[in-house]
Coordinates of C-alpha atoms in Angstrom, one line a residue:
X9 CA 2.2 -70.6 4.2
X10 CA 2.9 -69.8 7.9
X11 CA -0.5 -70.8 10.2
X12 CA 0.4 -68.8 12.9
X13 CA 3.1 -65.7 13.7
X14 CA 3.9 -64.8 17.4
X15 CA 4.1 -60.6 17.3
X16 CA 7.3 -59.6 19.5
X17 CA 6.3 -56.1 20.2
X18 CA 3.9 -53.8 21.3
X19 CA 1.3 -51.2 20.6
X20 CA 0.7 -50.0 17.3
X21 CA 3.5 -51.8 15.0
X22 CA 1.5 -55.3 16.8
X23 CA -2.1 -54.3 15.7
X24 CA -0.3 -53.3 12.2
X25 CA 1.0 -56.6 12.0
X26 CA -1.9 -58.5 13.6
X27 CA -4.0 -56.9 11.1
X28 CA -2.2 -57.8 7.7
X29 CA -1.9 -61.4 9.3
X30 CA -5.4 -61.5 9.4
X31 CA -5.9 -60.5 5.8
X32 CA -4.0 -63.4 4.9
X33 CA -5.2 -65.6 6.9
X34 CA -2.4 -66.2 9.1
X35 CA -3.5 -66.6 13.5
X36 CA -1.7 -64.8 15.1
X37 CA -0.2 -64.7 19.1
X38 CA 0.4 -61.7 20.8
X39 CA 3.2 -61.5 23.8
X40 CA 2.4 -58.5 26.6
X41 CA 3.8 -57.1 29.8
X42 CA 2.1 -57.0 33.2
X43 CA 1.8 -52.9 32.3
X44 CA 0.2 -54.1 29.0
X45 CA -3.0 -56.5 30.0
X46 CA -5.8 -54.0 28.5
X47 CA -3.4 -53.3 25.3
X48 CA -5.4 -53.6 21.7
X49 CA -3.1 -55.9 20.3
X50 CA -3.9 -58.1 23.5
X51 CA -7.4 -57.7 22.5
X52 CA -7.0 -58.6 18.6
X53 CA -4.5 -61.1 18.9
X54 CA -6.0 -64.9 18.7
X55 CA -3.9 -66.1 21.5
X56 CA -2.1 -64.0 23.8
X57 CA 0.8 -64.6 26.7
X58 CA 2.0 -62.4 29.4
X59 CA 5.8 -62.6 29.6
X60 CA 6.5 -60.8 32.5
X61 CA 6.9 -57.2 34.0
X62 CA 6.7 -53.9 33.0
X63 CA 9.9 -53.0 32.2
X64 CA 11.6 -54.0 28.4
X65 CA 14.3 -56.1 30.2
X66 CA 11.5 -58.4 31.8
X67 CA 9.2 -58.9 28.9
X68 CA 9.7 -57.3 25.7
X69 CA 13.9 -57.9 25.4
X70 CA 13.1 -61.0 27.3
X71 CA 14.6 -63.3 24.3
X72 CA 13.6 -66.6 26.5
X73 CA 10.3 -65.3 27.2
X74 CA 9.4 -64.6 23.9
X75 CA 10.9 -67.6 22.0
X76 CA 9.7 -70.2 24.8
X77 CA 6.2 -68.5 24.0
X78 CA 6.4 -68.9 20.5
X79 CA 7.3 -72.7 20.7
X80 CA 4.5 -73.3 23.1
X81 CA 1.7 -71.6 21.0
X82 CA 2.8 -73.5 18.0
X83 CA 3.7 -70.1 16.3
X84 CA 6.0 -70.6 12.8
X85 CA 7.5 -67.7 12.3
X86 CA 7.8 -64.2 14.4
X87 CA 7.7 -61.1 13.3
X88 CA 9.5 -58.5 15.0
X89 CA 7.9 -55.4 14.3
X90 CA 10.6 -52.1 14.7
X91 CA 12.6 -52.1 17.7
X92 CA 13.2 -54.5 20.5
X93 CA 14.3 -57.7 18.7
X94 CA 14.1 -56.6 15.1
X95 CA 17.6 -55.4 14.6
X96 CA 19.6 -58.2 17.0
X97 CA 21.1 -60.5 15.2
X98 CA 21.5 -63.3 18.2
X99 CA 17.5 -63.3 18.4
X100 CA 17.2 -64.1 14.8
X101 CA 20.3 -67.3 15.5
X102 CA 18.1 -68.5 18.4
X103 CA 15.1 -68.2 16.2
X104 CA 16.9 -70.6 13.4
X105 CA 17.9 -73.1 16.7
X106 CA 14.0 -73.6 17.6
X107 CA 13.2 -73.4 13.8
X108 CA 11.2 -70.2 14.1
X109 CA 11.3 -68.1 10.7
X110 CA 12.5 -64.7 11.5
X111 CA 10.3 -62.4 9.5
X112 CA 13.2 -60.1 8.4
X113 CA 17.1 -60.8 6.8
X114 CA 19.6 -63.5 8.2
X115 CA 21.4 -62.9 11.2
X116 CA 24.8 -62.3 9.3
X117 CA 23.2 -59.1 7.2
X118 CA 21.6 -57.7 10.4
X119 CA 25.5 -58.0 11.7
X120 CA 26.8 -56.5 9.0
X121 CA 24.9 -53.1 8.6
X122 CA 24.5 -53.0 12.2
X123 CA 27.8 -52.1 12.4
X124 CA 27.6 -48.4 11.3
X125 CA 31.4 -48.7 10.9
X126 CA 31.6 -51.9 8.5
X127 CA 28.2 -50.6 6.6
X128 CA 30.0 -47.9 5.3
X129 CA 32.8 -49.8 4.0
X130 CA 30.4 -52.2 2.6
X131 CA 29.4 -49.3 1.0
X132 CA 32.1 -48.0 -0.3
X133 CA 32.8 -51.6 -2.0
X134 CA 30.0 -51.2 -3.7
X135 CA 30.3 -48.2 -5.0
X136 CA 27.8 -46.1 -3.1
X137 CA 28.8 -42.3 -1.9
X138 CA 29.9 -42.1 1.7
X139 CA 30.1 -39.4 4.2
X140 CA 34.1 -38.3 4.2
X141 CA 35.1 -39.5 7.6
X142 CA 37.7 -42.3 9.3
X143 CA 37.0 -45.8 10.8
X144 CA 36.8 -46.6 14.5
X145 CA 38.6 -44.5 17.3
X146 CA 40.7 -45.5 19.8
X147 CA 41.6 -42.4 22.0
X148 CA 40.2 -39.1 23.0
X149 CA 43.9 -37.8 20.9
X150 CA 42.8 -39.8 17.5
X151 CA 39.8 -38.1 17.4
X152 CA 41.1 -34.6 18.3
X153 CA 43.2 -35.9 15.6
X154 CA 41.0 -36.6 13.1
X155 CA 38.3 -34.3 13.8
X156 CA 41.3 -31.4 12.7
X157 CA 42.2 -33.7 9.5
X158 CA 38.7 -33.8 8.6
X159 CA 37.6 -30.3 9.3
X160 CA 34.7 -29.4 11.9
X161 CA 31.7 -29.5 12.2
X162 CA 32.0 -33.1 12.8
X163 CA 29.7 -36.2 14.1
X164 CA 31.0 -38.6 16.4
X165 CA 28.4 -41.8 16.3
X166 CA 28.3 -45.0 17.9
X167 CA 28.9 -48.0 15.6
X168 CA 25.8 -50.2 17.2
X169 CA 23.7 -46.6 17.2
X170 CA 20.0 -45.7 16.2
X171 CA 17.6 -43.6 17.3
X172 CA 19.4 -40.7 17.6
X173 CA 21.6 -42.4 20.4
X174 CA 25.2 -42.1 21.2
X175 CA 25.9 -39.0 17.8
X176 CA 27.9 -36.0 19.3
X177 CA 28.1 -33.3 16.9
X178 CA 31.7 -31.3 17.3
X179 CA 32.1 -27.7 16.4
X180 CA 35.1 -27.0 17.7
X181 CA 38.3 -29.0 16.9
X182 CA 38.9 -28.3 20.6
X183 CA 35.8 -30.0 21.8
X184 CA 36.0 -33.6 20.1
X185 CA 37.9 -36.0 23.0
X186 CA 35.0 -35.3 25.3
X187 CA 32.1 -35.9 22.3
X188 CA 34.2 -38.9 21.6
X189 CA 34.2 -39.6 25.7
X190 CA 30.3 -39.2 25.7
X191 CA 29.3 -40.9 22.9
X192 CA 31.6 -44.0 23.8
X193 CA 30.1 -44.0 27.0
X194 CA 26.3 -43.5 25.8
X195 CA 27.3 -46.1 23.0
X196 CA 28.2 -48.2 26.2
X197 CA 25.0 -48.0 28.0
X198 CA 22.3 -48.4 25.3
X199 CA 23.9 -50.5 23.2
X200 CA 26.4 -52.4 24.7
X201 CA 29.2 -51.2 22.3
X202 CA 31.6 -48.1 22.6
X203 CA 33.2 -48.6 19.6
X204 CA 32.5 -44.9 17.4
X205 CA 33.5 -43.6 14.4
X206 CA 33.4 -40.2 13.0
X207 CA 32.0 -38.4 9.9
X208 CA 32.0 -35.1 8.4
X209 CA 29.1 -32.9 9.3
X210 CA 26.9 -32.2 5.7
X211 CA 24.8 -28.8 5.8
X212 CA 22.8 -28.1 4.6
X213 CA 21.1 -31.2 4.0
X214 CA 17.9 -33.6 3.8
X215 CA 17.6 -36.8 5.2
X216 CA 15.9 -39.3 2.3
X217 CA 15.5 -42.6 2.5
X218 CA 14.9 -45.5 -0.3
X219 CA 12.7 -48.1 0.9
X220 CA 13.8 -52.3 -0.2
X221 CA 12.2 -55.1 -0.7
X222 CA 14.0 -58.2 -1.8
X223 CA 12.9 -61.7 -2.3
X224 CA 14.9 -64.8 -1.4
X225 CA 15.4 -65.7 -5.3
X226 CA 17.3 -62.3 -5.3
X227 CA 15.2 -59.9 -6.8
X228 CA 15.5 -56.3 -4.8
X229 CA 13.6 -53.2 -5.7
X230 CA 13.1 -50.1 -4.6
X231 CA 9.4 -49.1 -3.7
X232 CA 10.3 -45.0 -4.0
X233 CA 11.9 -42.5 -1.5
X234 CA 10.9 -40.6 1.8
X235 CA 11.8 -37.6 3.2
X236 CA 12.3 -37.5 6.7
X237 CA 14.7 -34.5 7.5
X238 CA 12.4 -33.0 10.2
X239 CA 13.8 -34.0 13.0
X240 CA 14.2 -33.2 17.2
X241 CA 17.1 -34.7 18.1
X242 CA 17.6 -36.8 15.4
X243 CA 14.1 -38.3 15.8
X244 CA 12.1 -37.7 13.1
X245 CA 8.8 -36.4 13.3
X246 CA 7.2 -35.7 9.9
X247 CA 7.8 -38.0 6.7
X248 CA 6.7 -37.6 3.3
X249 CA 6.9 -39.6 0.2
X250 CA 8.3 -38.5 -2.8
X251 CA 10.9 -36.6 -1.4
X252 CA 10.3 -32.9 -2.4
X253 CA 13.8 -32.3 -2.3
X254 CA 14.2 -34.2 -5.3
X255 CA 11.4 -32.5 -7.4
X256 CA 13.2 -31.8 -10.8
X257 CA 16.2 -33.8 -10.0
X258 CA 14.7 -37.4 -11.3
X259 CA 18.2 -38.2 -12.7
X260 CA 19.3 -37.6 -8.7
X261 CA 16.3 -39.9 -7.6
X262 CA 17.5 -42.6 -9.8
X263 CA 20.8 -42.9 -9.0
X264 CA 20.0 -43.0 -5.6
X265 CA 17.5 -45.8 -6.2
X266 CA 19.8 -47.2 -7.8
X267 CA 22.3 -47.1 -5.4
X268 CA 20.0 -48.6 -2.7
X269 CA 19.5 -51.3 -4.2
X270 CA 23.2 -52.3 -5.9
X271 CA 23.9 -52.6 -1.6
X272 CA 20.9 -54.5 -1.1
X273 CA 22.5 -57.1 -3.3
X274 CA 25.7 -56.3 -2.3
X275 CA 25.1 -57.4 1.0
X276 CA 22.4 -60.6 0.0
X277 CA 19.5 -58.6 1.7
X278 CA 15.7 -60.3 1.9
X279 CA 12.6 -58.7 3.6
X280 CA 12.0 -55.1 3.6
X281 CA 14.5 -52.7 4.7
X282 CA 16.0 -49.0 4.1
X283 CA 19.0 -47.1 2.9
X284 CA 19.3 -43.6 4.6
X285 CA 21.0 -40.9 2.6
X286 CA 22.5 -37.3 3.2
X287 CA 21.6 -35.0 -0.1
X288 CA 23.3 -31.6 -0.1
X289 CA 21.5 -29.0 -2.2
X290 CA 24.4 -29.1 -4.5
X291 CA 23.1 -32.5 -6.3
X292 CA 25.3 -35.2 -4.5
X293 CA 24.0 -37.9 -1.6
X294 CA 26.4 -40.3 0.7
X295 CA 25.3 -43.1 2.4
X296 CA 24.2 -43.0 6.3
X297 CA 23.2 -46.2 7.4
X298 CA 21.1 -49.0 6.7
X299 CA 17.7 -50.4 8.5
X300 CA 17.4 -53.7 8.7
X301 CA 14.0 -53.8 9.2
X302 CA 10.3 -52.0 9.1
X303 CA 9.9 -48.6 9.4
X304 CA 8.2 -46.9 11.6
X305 CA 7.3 -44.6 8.5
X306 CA 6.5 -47.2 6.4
X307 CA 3.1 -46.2 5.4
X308 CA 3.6 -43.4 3.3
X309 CA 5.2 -45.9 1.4
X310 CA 2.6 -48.2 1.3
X311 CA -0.1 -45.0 0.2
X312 CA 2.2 -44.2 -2.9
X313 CA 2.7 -47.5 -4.2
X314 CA -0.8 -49.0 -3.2
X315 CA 1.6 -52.0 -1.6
X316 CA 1.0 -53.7 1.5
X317 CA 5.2 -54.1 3.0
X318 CA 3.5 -56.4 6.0
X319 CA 2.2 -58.5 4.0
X320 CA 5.0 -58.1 1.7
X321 CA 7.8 -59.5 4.3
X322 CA 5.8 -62.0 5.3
X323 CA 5.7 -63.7 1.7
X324 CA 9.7 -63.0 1.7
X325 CA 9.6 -65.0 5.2
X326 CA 8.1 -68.0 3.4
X327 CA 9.7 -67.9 0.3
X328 CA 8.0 -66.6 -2.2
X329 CA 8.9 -65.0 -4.8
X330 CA 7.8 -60.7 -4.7
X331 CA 5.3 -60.5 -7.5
X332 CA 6.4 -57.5 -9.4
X333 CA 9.2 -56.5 -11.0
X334 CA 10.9 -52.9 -10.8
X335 CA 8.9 -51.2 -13.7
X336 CA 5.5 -52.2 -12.3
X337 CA 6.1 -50.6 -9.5
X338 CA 4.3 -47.1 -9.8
X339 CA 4.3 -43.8 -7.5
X340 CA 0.7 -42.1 -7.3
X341 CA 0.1 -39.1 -5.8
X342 CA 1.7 -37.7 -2.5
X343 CA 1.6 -38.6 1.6
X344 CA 2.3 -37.6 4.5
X345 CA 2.7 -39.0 8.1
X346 CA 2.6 -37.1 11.6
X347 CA 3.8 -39.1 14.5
X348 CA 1.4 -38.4 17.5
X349 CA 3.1 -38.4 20.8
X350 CA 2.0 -38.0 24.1
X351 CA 4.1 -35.2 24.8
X352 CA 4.1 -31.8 25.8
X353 CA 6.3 -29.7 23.3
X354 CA 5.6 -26.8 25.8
X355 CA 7.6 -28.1 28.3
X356 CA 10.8 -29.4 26.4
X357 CA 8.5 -32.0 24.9
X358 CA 8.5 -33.6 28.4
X359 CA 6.4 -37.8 28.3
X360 CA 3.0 -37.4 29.3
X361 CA 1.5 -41.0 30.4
X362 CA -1.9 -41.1 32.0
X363 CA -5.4 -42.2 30.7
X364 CA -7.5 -41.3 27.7
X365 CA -10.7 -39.3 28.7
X366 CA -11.7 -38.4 25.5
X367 CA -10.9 -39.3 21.8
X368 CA -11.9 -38.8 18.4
X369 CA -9.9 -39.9 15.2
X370 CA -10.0 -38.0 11.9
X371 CA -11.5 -39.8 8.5
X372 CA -12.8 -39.9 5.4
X373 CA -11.1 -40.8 2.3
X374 CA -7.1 -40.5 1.9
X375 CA -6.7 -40.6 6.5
X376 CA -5.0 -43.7 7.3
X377 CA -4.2 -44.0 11.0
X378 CA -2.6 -46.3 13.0
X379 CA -2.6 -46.4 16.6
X380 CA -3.2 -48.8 19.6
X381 CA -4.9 -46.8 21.5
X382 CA -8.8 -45.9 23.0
X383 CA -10.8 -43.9 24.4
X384 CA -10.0 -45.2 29.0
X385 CA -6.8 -46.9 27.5
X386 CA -3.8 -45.2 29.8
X387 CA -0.1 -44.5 28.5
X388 CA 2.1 -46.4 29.8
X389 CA 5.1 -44.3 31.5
X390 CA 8.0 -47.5 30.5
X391 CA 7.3 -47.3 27.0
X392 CA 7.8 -44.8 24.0
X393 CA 5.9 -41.7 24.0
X394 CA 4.0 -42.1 20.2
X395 CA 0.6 -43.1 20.7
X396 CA -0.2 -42.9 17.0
X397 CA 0.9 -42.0 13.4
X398 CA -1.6 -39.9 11.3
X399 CA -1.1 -40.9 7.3
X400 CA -2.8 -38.8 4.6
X401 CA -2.6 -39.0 0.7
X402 CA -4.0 -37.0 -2.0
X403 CA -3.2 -36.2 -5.8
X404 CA -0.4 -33.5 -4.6
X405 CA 1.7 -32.4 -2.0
X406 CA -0.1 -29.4 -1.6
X407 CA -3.4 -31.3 -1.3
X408 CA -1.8 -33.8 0.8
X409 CA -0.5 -31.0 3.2
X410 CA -4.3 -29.1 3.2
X411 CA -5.4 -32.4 4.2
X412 CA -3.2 -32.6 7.4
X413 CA -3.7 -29.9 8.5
X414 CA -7.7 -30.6 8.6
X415 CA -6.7 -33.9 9.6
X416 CA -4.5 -32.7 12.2
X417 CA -7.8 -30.1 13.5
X418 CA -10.2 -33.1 14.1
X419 CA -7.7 -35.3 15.9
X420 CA -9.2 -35.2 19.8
X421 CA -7.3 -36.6 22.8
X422 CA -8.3 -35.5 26.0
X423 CA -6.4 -36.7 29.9
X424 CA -2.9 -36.5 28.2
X425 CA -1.0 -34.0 26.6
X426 CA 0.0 -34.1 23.0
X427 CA 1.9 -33.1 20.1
X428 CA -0.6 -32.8 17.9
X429 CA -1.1 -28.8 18.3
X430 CA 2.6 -28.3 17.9
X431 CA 2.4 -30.9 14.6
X432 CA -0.3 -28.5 13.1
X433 CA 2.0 -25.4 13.8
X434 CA 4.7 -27.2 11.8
X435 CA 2.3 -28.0 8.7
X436 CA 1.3 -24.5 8.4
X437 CA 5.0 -23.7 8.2
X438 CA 6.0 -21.6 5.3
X439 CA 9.4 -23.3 4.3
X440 CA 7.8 -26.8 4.9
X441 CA 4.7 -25.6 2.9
X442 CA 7.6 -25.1 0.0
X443 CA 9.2 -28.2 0.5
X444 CA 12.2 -26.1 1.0
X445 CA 13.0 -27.3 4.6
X446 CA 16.2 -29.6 5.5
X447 CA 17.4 -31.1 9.0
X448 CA 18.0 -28.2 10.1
X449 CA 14.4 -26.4 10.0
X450 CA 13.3 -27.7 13.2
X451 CA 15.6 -26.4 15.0
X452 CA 15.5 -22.9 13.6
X453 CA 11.9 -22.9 13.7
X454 CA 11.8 -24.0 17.7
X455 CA 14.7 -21.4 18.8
X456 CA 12.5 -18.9 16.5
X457 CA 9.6 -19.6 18.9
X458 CA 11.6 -19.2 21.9
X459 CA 11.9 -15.4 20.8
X460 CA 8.3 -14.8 20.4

């Protein structure tokens, strides 16, 4: 059993990991910026260690910082969180030099499916559907090329992407050497890797993902599905669990469980992770990518299978054995989460740091939210705009949906503009209040608005 885990992130994936630490007994160490002193995982942290400046490069994606900090405190393991070190592979190699268990897979898997363009040959080896497409470019001519052989529309995407990052979409055969250009170069400057690849465009289509858990004996199961197709931008916004996409197609649901977790094994995967699928309304699904770690969705998960995925990784990190097997492992009922963001959608969803003058959090039974923030805390401008997730369940989906939108009424923050107005609008949507919306709806709905 791990004594002590240092937290290398922030806000509120920190307090969500400080907290299920806590439940088993675990001290924890907290690492902040200058810009983060008054944070709440500061606050709830046992111990806690500034490691430098505001900006990522000087604190947060400081990997000497952080691992120099976790040798001093005395901290066993880390635990990455989402983002920032989670999905880096030479993190998790220095954490194996200082032996430091990484609470997450080795670095070789995070290698592996980090490389969009390898992940979907591993894939394909295993005999999970894959989006038609073509491995890596080399030219502005091969992909003019291949975007012709293929047949627009087309996505050009970084290999090392995520986040929406470096994905041109190309309509016109005409139009795909300077995608290719773009994305190579925004592929480049976030990630450190041009290298792209390109894929036929699916519409329509839902984006559902199978969450994994997997133990180092080798057991992998699948803990149920999410739905996650609206999206700005390619960032998602609203997730559900089940899917409603897959209502009446259980033989679907199962194959694509299935699939998840034959590339799980596939690729010798441990800790918790996802599989991200395309589904076309005409019954088939291809593989997208994979997620080597948490997601930030992850709680609807954990509301639908009454499972705790923190604490669930951290018993992967130390060796246990996962103490269920795949038909124990029950769905109940329906959730939903909301990402809060401090935002205004009004003015093309432009950041909106300052301080908190006023706030009040919905409750009562089936609200789960989790957030960092409080009443005088102030929103930092260096970091991500979501300032809190709002998580509902209930016995349906239209229960769990009256109870947003209730949910959605109560939540109060006043200094900073936010989404949740523009969330509510989305809830009372009649296509999402059918479960009949795909990755496209948002962006119907919001050029629909613009004509009002």
């Amino acid at each position: 059993m791990f004594d002590k885990v240092l937290i290398a992130n922030r806000g509120e994936v920190a307090v969500r990991v400080i907290r299920a630490c806590r439940d088993m007994g675990i001290k924890t160490v907290a690492v902040y910026s200058t810009a983060d002193a008054d944070a709440l995982h500061v606050q709830l942290a046992d111990e806690a260690y500034c490691i430098g400046g505001p900006r990522l490069a000087e604190s947060y994606l400081n990997d000497d910082a952080v691992l120099t900090c976790a040798v001093k405190s005395g901290a066993k393991a880390i635990h990455p969180g989402y983002g920032f070190f989670s999905e880096k592979a030479s993190f998790v190699r220095d954490c194996d030099k200082y032996g430091l268990a990484f609470v997450g897979p080795s670095a070789e898997v995070i290698d592996s499916m980090g490389d969009k363009d390898a992940a979907r040959r591993t894939a394909a080896a295993a005999g999970v559907p894959i989006v038609p497409g073509c491995d890596l470019l080399k030219s502005p001519e091969e992909a003019t090329a291949e975007a012709e052989r293929i047949g627009c529309p087309v996505l050009i995407k970084a290999r090392a992407g995520g986040g929406g990052r470096g994905i041109r979409k190309v309509e016109r055969v005409e139009d795909a050497a300077k995608a290719f250009i773009e994305a190579r170069a925004e592929g480049e400057a976030v990630f450190g890797d041009g290298e792209c690849y390109m894929e036929k465009f699916v519409a329509p289509a839902h984006h559902v993902e199978v969450q994994i858990m997997a133990d180092k004996q080798g057991h992998v199961f699948s803990l149920g599905e999410r739905e996650c197709s609206v999206q700005r931008r390619n960032q998602k916004l609203i997730e559900e669990s089940p899917a409603p996409c897959l209502d009446g197609h259980n033989d679907i649901r199962a194959r694509m469980h299935k699939a998840a977790r034959d590339l799980a094994r596939a690729v010798g995967y441990e800790g918790a992770g996802t599989i991200e699928f395309l589904y076309s309304d005409d019954g088939n699904f291809y593989f997208m990518e994979m997620n080597t770690r948490l997601q930030v969705e992850h709680p609807v998960t954990e509301l639908v299978t009454g499972l705790d995925l923190v604490q669930l990784q951290l018993q992967v990190a130390q060796g246990e054995p996962l103490p269920f097997t795949q038909e124990e492992i029950h769905l109940n009922g329906h959730a939903i989460e909301c990402r809060i963001n401090a935002e205004n959608p009004d003015e093309d969803f432009r950041p909106c740091p300052g301080k908190i003058q006023a706030l009040h959090m919905p409750g009562g039974p089936g609200v789960r939210i989790d957030s960092a923030i409080y009443q005088g805390y102030t929103i930092s401008p260096y970091y991500d705009s979501m300032i809190a997730k709002l998580i509902v369940h209930a016995p349906t989906r239209k229960e769990a949906i009256q109870k947003m939108r209730w949910a959605l009424s109560e939540f109060i923050v006043e200094g900073i503009d936010t989404n949740i107005d523009f969330q509510l609008r989305l809830i009372k949507n009649k296509d999402f209040e059918a479960g009949t919306y795909d990755n496209a709806f948002l962006t119907r709905w919001l050029e629909a608005e613009k004509k009002k």
